[in-house]
Coordinates of C-alpha atoms in Angstrom, one line a residue:
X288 CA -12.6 20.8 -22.0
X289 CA -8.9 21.3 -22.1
X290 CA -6.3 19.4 -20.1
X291 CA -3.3 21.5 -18.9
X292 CA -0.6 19.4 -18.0
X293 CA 2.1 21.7 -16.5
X294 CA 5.7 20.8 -15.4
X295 CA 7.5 23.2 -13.2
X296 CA 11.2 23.2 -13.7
X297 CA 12.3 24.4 -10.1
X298 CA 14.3 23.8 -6.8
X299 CA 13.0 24.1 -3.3
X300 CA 15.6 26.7 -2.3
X301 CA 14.8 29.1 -5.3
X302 CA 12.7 32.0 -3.5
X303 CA 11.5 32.9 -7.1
X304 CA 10.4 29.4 -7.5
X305 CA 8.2 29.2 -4.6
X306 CA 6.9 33.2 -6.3
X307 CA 6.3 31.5 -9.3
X308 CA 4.1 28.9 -7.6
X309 CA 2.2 31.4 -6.0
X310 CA 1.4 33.7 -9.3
X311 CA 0.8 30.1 -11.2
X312 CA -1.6 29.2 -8.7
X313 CA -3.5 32.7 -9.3
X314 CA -2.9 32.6 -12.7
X315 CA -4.8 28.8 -12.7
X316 CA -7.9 30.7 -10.4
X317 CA -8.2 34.4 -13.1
X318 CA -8.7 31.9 -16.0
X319 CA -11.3 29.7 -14.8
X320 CA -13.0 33.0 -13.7
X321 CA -12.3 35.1 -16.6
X322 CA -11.3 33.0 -19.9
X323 CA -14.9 31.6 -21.5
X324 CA -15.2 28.1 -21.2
X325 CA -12.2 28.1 -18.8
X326 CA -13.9 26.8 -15.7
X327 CA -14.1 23.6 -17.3
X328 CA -10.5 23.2 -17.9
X329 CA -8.6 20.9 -15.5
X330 CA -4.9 21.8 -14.4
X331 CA -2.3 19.0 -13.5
X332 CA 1.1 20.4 -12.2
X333 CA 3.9 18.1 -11.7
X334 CA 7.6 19.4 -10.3
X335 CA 11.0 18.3 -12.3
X336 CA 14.5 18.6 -10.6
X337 CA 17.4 21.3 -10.9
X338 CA 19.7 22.0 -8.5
X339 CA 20.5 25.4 -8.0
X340 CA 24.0 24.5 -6.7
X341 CA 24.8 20.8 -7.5
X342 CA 27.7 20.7 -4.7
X343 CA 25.4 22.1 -1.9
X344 CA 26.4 20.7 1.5
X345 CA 24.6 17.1 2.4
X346 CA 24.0 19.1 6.0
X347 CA 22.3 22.4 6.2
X348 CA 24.1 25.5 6.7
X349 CA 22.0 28.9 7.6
X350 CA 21.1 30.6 4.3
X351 CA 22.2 34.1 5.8
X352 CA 25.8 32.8 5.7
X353 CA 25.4 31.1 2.6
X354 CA 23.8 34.5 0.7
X355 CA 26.8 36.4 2.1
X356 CA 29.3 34.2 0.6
X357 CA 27.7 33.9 -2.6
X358 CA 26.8 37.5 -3.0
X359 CA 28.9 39.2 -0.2
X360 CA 27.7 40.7 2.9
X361 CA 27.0 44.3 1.2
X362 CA 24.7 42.5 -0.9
X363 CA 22.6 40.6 1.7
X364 CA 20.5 43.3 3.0
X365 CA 19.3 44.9 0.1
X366 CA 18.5 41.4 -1.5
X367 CA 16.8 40.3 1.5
X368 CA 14.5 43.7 1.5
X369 CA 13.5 43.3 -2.1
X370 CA 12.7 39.7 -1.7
X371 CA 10.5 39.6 1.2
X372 CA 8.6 43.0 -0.2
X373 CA 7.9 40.6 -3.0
X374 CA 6.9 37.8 -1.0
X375 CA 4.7 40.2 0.9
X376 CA 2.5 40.8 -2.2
X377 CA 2.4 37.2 -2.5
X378 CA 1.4 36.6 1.0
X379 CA 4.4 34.6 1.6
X380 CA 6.5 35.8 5.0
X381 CA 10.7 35.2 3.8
X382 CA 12.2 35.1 7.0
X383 CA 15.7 34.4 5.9
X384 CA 15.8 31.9 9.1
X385 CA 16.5 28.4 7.1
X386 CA 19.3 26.3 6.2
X387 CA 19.8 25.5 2.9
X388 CA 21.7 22.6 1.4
X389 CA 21.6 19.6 -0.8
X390 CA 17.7 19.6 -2.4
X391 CA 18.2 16.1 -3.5
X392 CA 16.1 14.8 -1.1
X393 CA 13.1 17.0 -1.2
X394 CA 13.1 16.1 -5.3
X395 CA 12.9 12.7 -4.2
X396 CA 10.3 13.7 -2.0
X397 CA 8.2 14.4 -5.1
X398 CA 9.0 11.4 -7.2
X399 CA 7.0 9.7 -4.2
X400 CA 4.5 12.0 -3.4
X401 CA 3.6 12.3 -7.2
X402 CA 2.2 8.6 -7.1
X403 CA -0.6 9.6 -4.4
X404 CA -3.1 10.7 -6.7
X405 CA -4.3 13.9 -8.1
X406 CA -3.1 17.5 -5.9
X407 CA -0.5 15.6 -3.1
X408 CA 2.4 16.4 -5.1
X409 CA 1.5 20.0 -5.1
X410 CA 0.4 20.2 -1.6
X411 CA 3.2 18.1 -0.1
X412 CA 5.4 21.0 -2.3
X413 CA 3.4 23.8 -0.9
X414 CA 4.3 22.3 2.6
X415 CA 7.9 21.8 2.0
X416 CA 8.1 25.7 0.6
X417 CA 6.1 26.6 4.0
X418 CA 8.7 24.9 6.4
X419 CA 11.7 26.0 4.5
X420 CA 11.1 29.4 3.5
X421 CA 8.7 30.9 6.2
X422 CA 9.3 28.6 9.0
X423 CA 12.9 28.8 9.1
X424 CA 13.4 24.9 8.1
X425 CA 16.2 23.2 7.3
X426 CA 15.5 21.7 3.4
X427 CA 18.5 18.8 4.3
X428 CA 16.2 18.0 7.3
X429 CA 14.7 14.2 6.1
X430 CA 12.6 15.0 9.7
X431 CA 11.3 18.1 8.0
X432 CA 9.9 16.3 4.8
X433 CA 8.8 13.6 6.3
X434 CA 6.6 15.8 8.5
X435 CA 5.6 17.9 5.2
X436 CA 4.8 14.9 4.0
X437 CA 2.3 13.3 6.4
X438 CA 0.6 17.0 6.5
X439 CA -0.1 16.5 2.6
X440 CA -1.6 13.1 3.1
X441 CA 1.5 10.5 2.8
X442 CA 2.2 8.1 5.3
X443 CA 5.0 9.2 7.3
X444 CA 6.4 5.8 7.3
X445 CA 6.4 5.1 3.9
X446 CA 7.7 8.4 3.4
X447 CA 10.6 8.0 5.7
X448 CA 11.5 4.5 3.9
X449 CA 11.5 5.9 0.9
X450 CA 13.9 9.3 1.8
X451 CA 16.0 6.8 3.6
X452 CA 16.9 4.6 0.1
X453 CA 17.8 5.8 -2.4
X454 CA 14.5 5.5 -4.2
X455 CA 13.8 8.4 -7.0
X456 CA 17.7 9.4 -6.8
X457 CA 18.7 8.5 -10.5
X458 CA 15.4 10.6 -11.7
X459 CA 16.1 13.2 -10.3
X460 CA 19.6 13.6 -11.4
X461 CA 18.5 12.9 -15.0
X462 CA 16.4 15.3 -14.8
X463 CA 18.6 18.3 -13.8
X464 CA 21.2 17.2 -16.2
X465 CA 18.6 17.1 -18.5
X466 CA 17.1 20.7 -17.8
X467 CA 20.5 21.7 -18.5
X468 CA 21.3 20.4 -21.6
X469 CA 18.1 21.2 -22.6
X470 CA 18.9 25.0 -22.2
X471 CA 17.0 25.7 -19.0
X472 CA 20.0 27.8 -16.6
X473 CA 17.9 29.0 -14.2
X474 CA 14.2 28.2 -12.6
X475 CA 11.5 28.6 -12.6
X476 CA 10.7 27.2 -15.7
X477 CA 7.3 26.3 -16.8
X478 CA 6.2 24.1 -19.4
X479 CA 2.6 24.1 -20.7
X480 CA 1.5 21.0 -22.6
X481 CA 4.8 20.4 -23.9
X482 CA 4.5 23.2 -26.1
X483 CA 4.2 26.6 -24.5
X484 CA 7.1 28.0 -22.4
X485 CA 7.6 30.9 -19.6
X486 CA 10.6 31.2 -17.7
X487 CA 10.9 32.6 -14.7
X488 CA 8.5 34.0 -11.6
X489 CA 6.0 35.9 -14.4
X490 CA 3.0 38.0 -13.9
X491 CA -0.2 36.6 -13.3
X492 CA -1.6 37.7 -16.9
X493 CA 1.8 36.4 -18.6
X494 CA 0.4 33.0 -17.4
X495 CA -3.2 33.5 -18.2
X496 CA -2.1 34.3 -21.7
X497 CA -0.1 31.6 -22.6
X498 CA -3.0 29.4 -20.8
X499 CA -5.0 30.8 -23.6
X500 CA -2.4 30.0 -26.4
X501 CA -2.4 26.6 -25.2
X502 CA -6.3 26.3 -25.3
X503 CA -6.3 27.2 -28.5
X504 CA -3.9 25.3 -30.2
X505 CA -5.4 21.8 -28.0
X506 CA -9.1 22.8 -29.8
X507 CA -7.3 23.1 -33.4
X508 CA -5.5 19.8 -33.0
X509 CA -8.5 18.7 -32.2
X510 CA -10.7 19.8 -34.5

């Protein structure tokens, strides 16, 4: 049996992030089905911190606007087609409704959710993408995660305590610096066993194969 311990260089307002989740998640399901031995192989995902824009406003702002400034107003529809045409085939519904901001807290939100045991992280994630992407959420909104949150299984409480400190703050930060200086400009990134790399939203087979590399090399190391 092989371990795959995966770490997903992302940030919540990335829509090619939240595509890339979706194709890993697909990728995960073809090579249990498909690769021999494979449905015996365990996956562990875990998310790392970049920040798309660093000076984001602490207070959401709709992301309409904020695409138009960045890319100008000519630019916005034909972005917007081509990204919700590849949501679609996905199943993921871009309604271009949210506000984006600061992600800071939603990557804290993960430093916390991580210590709930095996498949919160991800589904508190999953939740968080959901509300912000498809629901028209606001990712500065500390209401918002803490409701994304208590739907993956945390506490709202503790969950609220812990967005309210500061707790998970320095992490996070190291880790976009990090990403960074480690080379990694734009996300997704995915990391496979500390080894294998793919960057950006690939297809589902670009995942499979690299799952396969991976297997392989684990079984000669060991022996």
């Amino acid at each position: 049996m092989t371990q795959f311990d995966i770490v997903m260089t992302s940030d919540k307002v990335c829509p090619f992030c939240y595509l890339g989740k979706k194709r890993l998640d697909r990728a995960i399901d073809a090579y249990k089905r498909t690769v021999p031995g494979g449905g015996g192989d365990t996956f562990n995902v875990s998310y790392r911190a970049f920040y798309l824009n660093p000076y984001a406003p602490a207070r959401g702002v709709p992301i309409r606007e904020a695409m138009a400034e960045k890319f100008g107003a000519a630019r916005f529809e034909p972005m917007k087609a081509r990204l919700q045409a590849m949501g679609k085939s996905e199943g993921i519904d871009f309604t271009f409704e949210c506000l984006t901001g600061s992600t800071r807290d939603a990557h804290r939100l993960d430093k916390l959710t991580r210590t709930k045991g095996p498949g919160v992280e991800e589904a508190v994630a999953q939740v968080v993408y959901e509300e912000y992407f498809e629901k028209g959420g606001d990712i500065t909104s500390r209401d918002m995660l803490v409701a994304a949150a208590a739907k993956g299984g945390v506490d709202p409480a503790e969950a609220r305590a812990w967005l309210e400190s500061d707790a998970g703050g320095e992490q996070v930060d190291r880790e976009a610096r990090d990403a960074v200086r480690e080379g990694i400009h734009g996300v997704p990134h995915f990391e496979i066993n500390g080894e294998f790399h793919i960057g950006g939203a690939e297809d589902v087979q670009t995942f499979v194969t690299e799952f396969v590399r991976a297997k392989e090399a684990a079984e000669a190391k060991s022996g």
